[in-house]
PDB file of N, CA and C in Angstrom:
ATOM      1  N   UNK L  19      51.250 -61.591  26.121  1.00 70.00           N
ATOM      2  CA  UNK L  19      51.650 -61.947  27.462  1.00 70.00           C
ATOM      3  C   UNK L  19      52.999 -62.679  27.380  1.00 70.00           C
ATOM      4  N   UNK L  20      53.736 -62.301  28.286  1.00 85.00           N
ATOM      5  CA  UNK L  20      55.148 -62.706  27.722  1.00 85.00           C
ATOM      6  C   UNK L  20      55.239 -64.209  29.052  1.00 85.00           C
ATOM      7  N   UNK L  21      56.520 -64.930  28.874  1.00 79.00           N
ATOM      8  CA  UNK L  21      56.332 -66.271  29.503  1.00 79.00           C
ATOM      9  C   UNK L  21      56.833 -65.726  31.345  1.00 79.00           C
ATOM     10  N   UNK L  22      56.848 -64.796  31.768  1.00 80.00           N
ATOM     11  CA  UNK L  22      57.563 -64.290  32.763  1.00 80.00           C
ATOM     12  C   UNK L  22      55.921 -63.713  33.485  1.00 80.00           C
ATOM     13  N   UNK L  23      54.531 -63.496  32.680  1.00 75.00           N
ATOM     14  CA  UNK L  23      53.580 -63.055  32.986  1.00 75.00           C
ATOM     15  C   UNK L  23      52.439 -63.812  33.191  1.00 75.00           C
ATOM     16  N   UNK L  24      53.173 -65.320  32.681  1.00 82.00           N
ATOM     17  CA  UNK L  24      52.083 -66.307  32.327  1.00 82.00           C
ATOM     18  C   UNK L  24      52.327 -67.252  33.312  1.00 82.00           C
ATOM     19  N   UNK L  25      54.053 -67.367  33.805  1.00 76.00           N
ATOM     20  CA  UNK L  25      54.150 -68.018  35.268  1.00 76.00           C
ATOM     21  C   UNK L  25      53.596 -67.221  36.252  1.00 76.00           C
ATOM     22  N   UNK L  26      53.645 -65.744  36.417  1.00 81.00           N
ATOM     23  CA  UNK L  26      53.141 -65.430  37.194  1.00 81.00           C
ATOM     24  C   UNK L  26      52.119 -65.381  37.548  1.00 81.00           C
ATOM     25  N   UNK L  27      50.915 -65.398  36.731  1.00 79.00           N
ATOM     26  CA  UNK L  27      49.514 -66.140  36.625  1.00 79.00           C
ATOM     27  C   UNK L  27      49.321 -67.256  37.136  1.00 79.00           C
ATOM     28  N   UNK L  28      50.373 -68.200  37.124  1.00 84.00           N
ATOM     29  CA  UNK L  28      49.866 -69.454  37.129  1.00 84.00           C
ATOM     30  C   UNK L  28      50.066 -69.402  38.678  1.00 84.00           C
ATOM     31  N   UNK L  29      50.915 -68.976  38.926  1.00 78.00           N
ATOM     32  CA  UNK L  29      51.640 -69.143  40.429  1.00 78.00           C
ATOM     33  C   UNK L  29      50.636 -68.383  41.339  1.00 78.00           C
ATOM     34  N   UNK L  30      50.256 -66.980  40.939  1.00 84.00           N
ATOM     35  CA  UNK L  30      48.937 -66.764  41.369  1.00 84.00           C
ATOM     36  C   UNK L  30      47.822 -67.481  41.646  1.00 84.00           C
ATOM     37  N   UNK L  31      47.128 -68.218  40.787  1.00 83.00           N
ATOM     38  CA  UNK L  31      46.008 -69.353  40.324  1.00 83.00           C
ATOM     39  C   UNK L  31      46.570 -70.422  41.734  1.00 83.00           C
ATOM     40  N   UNK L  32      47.914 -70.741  41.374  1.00 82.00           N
ATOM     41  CA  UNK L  32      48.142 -71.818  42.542  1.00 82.00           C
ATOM     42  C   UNK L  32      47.936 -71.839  43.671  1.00 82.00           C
ATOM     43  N   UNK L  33      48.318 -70.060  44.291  1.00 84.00           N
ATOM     44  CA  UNK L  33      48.608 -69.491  45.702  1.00 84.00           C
ATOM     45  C   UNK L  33      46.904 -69.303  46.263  1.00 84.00           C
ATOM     46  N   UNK L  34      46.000 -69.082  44.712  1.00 84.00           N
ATOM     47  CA  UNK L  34      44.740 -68.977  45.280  1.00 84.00           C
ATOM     48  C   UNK L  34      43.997 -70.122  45.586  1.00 84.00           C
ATOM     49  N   UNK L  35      44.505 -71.166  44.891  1.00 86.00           N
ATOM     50  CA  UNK L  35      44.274 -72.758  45.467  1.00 86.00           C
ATOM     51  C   UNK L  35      44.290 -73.121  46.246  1.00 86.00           C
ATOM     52  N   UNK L  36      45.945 -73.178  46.888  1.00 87.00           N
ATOM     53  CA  UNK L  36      46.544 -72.925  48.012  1.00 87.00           C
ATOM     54  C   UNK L  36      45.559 -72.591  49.201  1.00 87.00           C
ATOM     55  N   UNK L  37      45.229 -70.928  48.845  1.00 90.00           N
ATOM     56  CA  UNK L  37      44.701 -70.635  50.258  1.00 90.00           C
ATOM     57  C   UNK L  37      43.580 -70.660  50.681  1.00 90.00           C
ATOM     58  N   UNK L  38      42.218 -71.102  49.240  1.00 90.00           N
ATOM     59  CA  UNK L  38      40.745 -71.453  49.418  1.00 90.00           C
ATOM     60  C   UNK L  38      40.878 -72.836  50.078  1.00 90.00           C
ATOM     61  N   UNK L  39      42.475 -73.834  49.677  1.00 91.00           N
ATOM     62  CA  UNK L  39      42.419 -75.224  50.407  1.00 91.00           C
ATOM     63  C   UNK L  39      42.751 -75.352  52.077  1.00 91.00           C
ATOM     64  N   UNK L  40      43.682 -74.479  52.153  1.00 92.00           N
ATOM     65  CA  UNK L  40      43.783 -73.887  53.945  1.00 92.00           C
ATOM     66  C   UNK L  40      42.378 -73.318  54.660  1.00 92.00           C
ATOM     67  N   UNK L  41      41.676 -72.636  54.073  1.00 92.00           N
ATOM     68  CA  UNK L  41      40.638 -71.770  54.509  1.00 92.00           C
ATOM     69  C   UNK L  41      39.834 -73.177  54.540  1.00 92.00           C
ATOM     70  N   UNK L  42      38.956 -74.259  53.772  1.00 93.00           N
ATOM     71  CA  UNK L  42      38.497 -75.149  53.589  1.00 93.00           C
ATOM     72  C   UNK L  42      39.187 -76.297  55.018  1.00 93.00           C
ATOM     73  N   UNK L  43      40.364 -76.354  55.178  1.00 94.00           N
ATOM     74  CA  UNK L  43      40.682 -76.645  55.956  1.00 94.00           C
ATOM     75  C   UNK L  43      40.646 -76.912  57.531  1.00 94.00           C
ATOM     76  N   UNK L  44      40.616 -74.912  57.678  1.00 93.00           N
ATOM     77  CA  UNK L  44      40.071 -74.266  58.940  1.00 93.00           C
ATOM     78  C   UNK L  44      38.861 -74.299  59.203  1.00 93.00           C
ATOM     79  N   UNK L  45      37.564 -74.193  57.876  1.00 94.00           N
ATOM     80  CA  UNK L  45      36.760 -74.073  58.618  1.00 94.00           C
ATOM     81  C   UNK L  45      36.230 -75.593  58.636  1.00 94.00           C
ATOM     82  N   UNK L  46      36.527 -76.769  58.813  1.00 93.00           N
ATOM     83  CA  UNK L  46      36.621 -78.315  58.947  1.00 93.00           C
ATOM     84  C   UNK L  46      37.032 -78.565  60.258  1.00 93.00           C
ATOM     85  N   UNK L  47      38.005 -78.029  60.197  1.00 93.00           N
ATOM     86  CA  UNK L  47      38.482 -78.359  61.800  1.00 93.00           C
ATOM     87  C   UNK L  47      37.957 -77.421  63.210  1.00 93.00           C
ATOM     88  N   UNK L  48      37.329 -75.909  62.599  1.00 94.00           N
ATOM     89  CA  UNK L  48      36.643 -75.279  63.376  1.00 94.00           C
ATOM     90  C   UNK L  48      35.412 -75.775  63.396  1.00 94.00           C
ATOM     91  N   UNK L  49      34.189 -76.555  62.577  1.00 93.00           N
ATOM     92  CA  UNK L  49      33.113 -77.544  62.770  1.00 93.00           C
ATOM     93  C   UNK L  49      33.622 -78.188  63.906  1.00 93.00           C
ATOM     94  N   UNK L  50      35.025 -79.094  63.289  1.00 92.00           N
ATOM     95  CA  UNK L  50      34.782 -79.953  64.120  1.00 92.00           C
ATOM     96  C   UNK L  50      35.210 -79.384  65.900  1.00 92.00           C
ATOM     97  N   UNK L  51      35.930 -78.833  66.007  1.00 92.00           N
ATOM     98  CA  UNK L  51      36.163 -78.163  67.626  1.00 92.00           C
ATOM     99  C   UNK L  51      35.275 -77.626  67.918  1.00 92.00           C
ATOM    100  N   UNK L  52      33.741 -76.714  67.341  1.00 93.00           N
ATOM    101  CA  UNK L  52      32.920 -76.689  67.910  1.00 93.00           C
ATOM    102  C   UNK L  52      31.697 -77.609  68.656  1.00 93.00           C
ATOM    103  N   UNK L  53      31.961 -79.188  67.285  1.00 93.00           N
ATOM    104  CA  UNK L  53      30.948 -80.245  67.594  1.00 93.00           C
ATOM    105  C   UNK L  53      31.335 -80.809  69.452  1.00 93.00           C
ATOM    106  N   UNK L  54      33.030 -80.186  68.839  1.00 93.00           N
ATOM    107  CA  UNK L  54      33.129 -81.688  70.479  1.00 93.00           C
ATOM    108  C   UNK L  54      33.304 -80.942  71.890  1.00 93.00           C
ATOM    109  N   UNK L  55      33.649 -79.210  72.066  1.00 92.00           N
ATOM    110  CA  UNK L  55      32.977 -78.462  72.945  1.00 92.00           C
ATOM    111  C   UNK L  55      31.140 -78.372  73.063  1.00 92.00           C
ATOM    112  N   UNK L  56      30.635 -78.330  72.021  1.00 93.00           N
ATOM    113  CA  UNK L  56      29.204 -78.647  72.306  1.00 93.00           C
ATOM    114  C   UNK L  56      29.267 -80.154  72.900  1.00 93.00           C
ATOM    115  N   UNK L  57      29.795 -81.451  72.373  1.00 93.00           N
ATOM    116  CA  UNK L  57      29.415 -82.363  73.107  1.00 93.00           C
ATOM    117  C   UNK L  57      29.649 -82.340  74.790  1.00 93.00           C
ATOM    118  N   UNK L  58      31.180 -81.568  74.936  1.00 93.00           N
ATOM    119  CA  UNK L  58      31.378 -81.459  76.206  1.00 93.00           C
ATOM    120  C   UNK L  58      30.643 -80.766  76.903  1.00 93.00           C
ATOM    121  N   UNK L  59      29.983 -80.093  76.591  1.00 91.00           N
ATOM    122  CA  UNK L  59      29.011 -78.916  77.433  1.00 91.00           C
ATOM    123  C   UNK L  59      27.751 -80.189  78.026  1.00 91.00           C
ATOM    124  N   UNK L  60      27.283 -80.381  76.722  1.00 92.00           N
ATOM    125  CA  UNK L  60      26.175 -81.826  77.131  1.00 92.00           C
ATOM    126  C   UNK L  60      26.534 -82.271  77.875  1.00 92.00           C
ATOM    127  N   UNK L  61      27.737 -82.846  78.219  1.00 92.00           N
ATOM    128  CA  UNK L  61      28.004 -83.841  79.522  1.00 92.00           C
ATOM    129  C   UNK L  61      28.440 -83.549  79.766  1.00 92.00           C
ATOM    130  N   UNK L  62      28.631 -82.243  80.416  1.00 90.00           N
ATOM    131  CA  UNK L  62      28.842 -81.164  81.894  1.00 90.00           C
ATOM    132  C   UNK L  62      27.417 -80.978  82.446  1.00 90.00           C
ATOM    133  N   UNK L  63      26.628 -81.242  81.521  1.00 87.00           N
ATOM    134  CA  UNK L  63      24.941 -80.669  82.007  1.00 87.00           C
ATOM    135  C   UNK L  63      25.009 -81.270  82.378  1.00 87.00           C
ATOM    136  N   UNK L  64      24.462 -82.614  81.580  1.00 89.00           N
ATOM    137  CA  UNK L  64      23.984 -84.289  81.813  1.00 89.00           C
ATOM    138  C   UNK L  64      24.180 -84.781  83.528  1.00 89.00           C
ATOM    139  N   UNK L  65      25.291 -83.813  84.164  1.00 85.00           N
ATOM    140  CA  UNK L  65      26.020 -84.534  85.260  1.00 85.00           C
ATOM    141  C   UNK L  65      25.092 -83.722  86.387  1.00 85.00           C
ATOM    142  N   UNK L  66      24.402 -84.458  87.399  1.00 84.00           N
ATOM    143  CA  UNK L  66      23.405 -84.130  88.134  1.00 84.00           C
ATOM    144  C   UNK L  66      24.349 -83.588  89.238  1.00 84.00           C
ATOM    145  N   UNK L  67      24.085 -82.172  90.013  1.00 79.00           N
ATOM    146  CA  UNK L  67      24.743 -81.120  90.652  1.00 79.00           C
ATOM    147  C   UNK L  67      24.369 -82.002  92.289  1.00 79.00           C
ATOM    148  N   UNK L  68      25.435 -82.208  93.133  1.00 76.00           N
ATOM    149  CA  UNK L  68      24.785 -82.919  94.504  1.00 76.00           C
ATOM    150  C   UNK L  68      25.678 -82.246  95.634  1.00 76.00           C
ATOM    151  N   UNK L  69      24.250 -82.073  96.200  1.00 72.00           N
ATOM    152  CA  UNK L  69      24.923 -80.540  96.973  1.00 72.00           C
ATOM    153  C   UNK L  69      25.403 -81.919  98.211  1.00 72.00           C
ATOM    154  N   UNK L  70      26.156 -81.078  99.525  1.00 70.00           N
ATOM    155  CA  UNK L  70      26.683 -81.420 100.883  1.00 70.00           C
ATOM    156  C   UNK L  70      25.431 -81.102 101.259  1.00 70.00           C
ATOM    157  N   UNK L  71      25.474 -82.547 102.049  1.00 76.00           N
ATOM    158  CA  UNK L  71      24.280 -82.626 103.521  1.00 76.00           C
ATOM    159  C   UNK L  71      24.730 -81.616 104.348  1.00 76.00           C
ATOM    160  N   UNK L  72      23.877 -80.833 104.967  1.00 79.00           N
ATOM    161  CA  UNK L  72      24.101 -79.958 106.239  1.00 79.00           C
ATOM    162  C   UNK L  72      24.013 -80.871 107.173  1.00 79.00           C
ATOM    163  N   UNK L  73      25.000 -80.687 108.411  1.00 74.00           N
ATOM    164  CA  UNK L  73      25.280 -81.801 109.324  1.00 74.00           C
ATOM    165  C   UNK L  73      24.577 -81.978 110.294  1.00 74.00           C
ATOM    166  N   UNK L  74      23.837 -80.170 110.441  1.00 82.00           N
ATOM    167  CA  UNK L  74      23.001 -79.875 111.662  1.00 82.00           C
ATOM    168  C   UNK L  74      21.708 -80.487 111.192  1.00 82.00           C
ATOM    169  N   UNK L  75      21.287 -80.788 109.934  1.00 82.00           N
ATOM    170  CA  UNK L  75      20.054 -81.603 109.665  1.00 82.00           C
ATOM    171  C   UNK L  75      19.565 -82.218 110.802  1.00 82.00           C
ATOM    172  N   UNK L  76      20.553 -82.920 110.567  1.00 80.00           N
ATOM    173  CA  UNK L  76      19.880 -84.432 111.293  1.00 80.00           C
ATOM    174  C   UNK L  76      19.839 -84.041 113.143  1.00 80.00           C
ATOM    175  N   UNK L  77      20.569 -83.170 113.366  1.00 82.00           N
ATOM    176  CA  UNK L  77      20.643 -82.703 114.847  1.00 82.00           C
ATOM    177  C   UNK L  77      19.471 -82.231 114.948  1.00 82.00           C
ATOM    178  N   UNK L  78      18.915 -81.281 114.053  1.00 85.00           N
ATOM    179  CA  UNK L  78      17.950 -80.162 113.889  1.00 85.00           C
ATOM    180  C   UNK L  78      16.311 -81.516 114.200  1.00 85.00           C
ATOM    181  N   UNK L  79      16.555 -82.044 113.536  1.00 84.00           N
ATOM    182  CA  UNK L  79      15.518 -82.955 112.993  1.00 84.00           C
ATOM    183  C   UNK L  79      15.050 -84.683 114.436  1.00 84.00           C
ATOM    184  N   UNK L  80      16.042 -84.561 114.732  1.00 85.00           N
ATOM    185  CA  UNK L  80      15.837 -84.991 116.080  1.00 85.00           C
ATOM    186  C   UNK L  80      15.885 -84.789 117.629  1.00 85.00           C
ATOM    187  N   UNK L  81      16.498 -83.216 117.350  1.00 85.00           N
ATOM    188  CA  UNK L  81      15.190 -82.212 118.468  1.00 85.00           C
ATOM    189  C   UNK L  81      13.843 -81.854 117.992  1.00 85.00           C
ATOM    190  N   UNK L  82      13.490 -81.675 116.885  1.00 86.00           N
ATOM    191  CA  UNK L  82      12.322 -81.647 116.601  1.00 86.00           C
ATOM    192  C   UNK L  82      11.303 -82.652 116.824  1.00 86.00           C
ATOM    193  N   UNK L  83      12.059 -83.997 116.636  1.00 86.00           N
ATOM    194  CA  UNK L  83      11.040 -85.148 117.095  1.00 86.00           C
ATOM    195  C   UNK L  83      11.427 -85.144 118.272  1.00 86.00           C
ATOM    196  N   UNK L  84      12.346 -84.838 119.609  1.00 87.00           N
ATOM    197  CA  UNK L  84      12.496 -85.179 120.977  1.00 87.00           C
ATOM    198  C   UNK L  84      11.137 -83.915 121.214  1.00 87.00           C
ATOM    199  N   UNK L  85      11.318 -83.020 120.873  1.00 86.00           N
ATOM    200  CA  UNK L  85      10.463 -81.856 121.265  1.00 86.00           C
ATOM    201  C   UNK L  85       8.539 -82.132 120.837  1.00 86.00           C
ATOM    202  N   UNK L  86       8.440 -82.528 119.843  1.00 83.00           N
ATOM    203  CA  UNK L  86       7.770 -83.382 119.411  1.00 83.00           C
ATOM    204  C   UNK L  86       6.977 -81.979 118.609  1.00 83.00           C
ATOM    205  N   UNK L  87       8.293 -81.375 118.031  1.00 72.00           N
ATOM    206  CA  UNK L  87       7.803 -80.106 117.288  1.00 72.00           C
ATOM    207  C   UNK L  87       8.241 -80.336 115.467  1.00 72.00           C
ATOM    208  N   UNK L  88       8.140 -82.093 115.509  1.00 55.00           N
ATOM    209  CA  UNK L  88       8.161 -82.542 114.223  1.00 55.00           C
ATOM    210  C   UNK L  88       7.258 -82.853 113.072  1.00 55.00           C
TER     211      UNK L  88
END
């Protein structure tokens, strides 16, 4: 193996270092962006849905007691 075959090995070896340490990287930071969209989802649930009063309710609801069809 001549010294022109043995850097290139090495530089290989490095580049594969290199890119198992990027990949190791990504999938760290893709954990973590999934943990904190799952947390956000939780407290999008967590948050109790509150609908608008209908206005005619209460109109509705005291002809019913004037009528005494309450």
């Amino acid at each position: 193996m001549t010294d022109e075959d043995t850097a290139r090995a090495r530089a290989r070896e490095h580049d594969d270092a290199n890119t198992a340490a990027a990949f190791a990287a990504l999938a760290a930071r893709d954990t973590a962006l999934t943990a904190a969209i799952e947390a956000a989802l939780r407290a999008y649930d967590a948050v109790p849905i509150v609908r608008a009063a209908d206005p005619r309710a209460d109109a509705r609801a005291a002809l019913a007691k004037a009528t005494g069809d309450a």
